[in-house]
Short mmCIF file of C-alpha atoms in Angstrom, two decimals:
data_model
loop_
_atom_site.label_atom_id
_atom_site.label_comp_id
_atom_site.label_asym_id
_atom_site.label_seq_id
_atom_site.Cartn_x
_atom_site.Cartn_y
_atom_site.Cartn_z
CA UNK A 1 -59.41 54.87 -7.11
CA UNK A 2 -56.23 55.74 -8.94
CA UNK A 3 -53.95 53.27 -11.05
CA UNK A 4 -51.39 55.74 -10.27
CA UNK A 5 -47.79 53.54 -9.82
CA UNK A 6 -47.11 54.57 -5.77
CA UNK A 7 -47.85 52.60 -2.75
CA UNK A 8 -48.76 53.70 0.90
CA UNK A 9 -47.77 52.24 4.51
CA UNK A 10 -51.07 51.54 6.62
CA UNK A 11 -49.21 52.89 9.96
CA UNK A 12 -48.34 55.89 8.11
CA UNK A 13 -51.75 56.18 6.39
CA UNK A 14 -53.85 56.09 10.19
CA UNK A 15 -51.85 58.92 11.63
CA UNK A 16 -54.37 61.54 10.31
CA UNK A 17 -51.61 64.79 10.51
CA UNK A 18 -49.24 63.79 7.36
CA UNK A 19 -49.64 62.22 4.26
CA UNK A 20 -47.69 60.00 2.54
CA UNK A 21 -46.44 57.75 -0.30
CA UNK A 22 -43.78 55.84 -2.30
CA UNK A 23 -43.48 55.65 -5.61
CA UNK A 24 -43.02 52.84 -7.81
CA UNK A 25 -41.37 51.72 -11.27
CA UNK A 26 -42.95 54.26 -14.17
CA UNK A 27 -44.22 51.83 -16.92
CA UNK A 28 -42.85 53.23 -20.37
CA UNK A 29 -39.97 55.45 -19.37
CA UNK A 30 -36.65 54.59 -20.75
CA UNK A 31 -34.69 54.45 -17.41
CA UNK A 32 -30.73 53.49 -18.58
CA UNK A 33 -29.18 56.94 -18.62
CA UNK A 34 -27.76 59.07 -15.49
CA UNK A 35 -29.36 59.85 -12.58
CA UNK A 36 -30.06 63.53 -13.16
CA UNK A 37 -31.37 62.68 -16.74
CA UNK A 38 -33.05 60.09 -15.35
CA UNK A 39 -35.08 61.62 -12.61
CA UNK A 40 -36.02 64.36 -15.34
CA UNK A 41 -37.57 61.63 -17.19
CA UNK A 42 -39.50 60.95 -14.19
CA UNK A 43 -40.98 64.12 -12.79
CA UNK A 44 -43.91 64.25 -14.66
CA UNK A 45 -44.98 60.83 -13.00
CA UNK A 46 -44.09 61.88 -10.04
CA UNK A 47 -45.82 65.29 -10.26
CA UNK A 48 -48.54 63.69 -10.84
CA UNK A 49 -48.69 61.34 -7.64
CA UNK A 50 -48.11 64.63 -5.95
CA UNK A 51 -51.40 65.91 -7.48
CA UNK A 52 -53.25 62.61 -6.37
CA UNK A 53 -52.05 63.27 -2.94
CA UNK A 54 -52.91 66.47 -3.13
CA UNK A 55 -49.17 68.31 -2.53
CA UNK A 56 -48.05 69.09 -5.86
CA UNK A 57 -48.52 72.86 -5.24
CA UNK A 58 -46.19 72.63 -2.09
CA UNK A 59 -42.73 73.29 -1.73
CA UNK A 60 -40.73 70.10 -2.56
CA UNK A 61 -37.35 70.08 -0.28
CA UNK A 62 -35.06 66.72 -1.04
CA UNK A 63 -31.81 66.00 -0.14
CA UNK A 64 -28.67 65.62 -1.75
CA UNK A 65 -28.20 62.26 -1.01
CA UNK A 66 -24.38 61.28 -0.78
CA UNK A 67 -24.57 58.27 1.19
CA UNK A 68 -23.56 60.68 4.54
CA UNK A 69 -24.96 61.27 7.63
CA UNK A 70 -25.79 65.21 8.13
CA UNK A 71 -29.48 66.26 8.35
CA UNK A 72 -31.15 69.07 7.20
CA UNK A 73 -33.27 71.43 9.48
CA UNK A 74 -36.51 72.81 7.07
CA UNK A 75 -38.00 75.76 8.79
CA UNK A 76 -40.18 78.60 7.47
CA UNK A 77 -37.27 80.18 6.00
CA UNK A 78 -36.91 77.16 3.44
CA UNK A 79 -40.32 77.80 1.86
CA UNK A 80 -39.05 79.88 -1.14
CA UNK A 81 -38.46 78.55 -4.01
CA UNK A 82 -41.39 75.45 -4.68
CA UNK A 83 -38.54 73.17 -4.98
CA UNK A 84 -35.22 72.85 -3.09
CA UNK A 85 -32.68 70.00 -2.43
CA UNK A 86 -30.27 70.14 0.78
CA UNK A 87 -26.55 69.83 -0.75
CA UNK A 88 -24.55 67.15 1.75
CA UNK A 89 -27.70 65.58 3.45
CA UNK A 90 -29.18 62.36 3.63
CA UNK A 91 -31.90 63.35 5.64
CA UNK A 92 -34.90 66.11 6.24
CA UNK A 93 -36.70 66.84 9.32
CA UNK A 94 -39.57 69.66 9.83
CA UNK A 95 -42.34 70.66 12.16
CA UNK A 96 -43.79 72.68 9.27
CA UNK A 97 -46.90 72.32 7.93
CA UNK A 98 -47.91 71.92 4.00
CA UNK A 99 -44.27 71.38 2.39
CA UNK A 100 -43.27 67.77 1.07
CA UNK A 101 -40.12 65.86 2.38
CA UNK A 102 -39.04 63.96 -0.42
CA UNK A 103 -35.65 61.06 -0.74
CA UNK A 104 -35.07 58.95 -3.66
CA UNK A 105 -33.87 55.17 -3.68
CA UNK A 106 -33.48 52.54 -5.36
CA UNK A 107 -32.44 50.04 -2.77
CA UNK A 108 -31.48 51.94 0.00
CA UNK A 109 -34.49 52.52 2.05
CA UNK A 110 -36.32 55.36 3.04
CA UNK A 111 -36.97 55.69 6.41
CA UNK A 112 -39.88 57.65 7.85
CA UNK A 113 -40.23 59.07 10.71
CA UNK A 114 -43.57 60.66 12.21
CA UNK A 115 -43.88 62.00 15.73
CA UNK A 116 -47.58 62.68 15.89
CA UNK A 117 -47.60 64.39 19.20
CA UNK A 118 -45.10 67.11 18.55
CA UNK A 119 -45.70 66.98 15.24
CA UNK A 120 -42.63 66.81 13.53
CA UNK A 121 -41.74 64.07 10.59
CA UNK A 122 -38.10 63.16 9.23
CA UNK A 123 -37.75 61.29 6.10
CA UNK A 124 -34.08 59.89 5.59
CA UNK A 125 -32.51 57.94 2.63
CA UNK A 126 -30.06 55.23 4.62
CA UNK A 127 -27.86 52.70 2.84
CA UNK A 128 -25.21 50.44 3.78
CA UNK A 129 -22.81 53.07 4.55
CA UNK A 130 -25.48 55.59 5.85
CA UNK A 131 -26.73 53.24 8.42
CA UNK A 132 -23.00 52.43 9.12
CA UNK A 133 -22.42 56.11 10.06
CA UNK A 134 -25.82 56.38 12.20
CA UNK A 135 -27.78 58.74 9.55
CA UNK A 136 -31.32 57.45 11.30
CA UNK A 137 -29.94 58.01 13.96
CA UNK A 138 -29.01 61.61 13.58
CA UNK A 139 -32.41 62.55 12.16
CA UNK A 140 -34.06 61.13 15.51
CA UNK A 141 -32.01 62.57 18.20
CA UNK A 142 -32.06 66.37 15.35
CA UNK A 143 -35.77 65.45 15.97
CA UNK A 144 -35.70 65.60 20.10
CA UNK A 145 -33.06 68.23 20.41
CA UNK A 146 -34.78 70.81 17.75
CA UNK A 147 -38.80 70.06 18.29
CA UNK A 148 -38.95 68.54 21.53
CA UNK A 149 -40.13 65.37 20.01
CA UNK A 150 -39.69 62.27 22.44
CA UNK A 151 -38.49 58.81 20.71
CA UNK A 152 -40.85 56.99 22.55
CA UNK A 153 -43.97 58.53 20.71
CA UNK A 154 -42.21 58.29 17.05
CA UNK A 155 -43.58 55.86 14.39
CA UNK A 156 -40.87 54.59 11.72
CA UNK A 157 -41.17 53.20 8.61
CA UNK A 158 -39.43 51.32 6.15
CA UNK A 159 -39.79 51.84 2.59
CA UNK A 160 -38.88 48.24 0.31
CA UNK A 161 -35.09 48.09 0.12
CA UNK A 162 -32.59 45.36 -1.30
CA UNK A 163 -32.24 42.39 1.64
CA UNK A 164 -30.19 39.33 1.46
CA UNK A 165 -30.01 37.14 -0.69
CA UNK A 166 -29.33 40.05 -2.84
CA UNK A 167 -27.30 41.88 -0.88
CA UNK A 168 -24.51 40.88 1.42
CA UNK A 169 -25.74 42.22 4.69
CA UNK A 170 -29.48 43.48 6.25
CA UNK A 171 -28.84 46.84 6.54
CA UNK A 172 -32.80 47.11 7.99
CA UNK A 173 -32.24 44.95 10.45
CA UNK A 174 -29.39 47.46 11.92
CA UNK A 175 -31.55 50.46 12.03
CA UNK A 176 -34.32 48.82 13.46
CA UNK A 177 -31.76 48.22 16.20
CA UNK A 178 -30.61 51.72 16.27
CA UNK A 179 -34.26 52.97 16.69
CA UNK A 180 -34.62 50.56 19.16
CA UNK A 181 -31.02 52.03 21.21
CA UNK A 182 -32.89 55.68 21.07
CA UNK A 183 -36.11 54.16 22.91
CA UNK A 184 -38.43 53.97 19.50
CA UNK A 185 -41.09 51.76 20.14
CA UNK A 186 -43.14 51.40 16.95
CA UNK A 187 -40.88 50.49 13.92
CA UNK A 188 -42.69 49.29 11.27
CA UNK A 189 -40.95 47.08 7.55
CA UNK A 190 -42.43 46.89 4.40
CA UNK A 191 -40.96 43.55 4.31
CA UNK A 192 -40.12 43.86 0.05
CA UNK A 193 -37.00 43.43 -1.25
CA UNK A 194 -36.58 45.62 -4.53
CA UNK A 195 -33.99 43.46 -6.22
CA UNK A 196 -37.27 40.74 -5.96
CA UNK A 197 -39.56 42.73 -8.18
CA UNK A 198 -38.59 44.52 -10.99
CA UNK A 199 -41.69 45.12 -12.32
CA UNK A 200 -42.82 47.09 -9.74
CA UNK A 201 -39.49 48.47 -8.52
CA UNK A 202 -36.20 50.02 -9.30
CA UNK A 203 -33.05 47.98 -8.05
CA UNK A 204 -29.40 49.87 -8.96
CA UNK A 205 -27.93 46.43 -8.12
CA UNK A 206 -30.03 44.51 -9.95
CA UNK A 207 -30.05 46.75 -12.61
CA UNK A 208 -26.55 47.26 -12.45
CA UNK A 209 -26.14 51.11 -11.85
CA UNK A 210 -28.78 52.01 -15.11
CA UNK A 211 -32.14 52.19 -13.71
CA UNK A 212 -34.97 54.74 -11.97
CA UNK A 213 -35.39 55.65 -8.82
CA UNK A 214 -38.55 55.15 -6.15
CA UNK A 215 -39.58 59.04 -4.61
CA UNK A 216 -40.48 58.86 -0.65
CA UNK A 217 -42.35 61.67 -0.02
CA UNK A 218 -44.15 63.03 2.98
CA UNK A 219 -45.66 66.19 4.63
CA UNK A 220 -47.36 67.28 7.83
CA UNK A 221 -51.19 68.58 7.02
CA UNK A 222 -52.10 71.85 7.30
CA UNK A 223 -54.28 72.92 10.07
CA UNK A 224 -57.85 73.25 9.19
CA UNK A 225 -59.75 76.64 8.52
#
């Protein structure tokens, strides 16, 4: 077994068509700079939990991530380069085998979302003011109207996110509600709050605005030989 610093969601981990994980806080790397400097700092870890998984030679696509609600579509045509991000998107969504969804946070949760029928998977990064505009929401009903994927057979889960006390509202606890609107059945929380446990995670609130960020990542398996 690895000692590799990521964790993975038993729901997640029995639906055999995707894999999955989250990382969490890199022991050793000097974290109190800006993001983009930041997540240099981290690639190299998180490389090599892509390895472990077993995706590192896969396109990468992420998102922008500016706390919005627009979703980007990956299709075959976003293959190119191995790594892409989505400028003006909060969330990904693809019925494409072999190429990694990936959201950073670091209290806003990632939210995953696996229709194994279809298949399709959506990964989306929602916050306080993402959730407020509906950005779960979005990927879900991007999800029926581009794949023909069907709420009721989706399987969400929560990545650890900041809860109250140390935060002013439960910004989980309104998605969960939202899924619920669309007709999702499963919906599945981690139950951590990141502010709680800053040895094993980042927290920008705790941390006040100088710290790392967690990777989400996930990908739909390729079909076998």
């Amino acid at each position: 077994m690895t000692d590799l610093p990521f964790e993975q969601f038993p729901p997640l981990s029995a639906i055999r068509i995707c894999r999955h994980a989250f990382t969490q806080r890199i022991p050793g790397i000097d974290v109190s700079d800006d993001k983009p400097e930041v997540l240099k700092r981290l690639s190299a870890a998180h490389r090599e939990i892509r390895n472990e998984m077993g995706i590192a030679d896969w396109p990468l696509v992420t998102a922008q991530q500016i706390h919005g609600n627009k979703i980007a579509v990956v299709d075959n045509c976003s293959r190119g380069p191995v790594s892409r991000e989505f400028a003006g998107c909060d969330g990904l969504i693809t019925n494409q085998r072999g190429i990694a969804l990936g959201v950073y946070v670091a209290d806003c949760c990632a939210v995953y979302i696996v229709d194994p029928k279809t298949p399709a998977i959506g990964l989306v990064h929602s916050g306080r003011k993402g959730t407020e505009l509906g950005v779960v929401t979005n990927a879900i009903t991007e999800m029926i109207s581009r794949f023909g994927s069907e709420a009721a057979n989706m399987i969400v889960q929560f990545s650890p996110c900041i809860r109250p006390p140390h935060y002013e509202i439960d910004f989980g606890a309104e998605i969960v509600r939202q899924c619920r609107t669309l007709g999702v059945k499963e919906i599945h929380d981690a139950g951590v709050c990141t502010a709680c446990d800053l040895d094993r995670y980042y927290s920008y609130r705790a941390e006040k605005g100088k710290t790392g960020r967690m990777l989400a990542l996930i990908a739909l398996n390729p079909l076998a030989d």
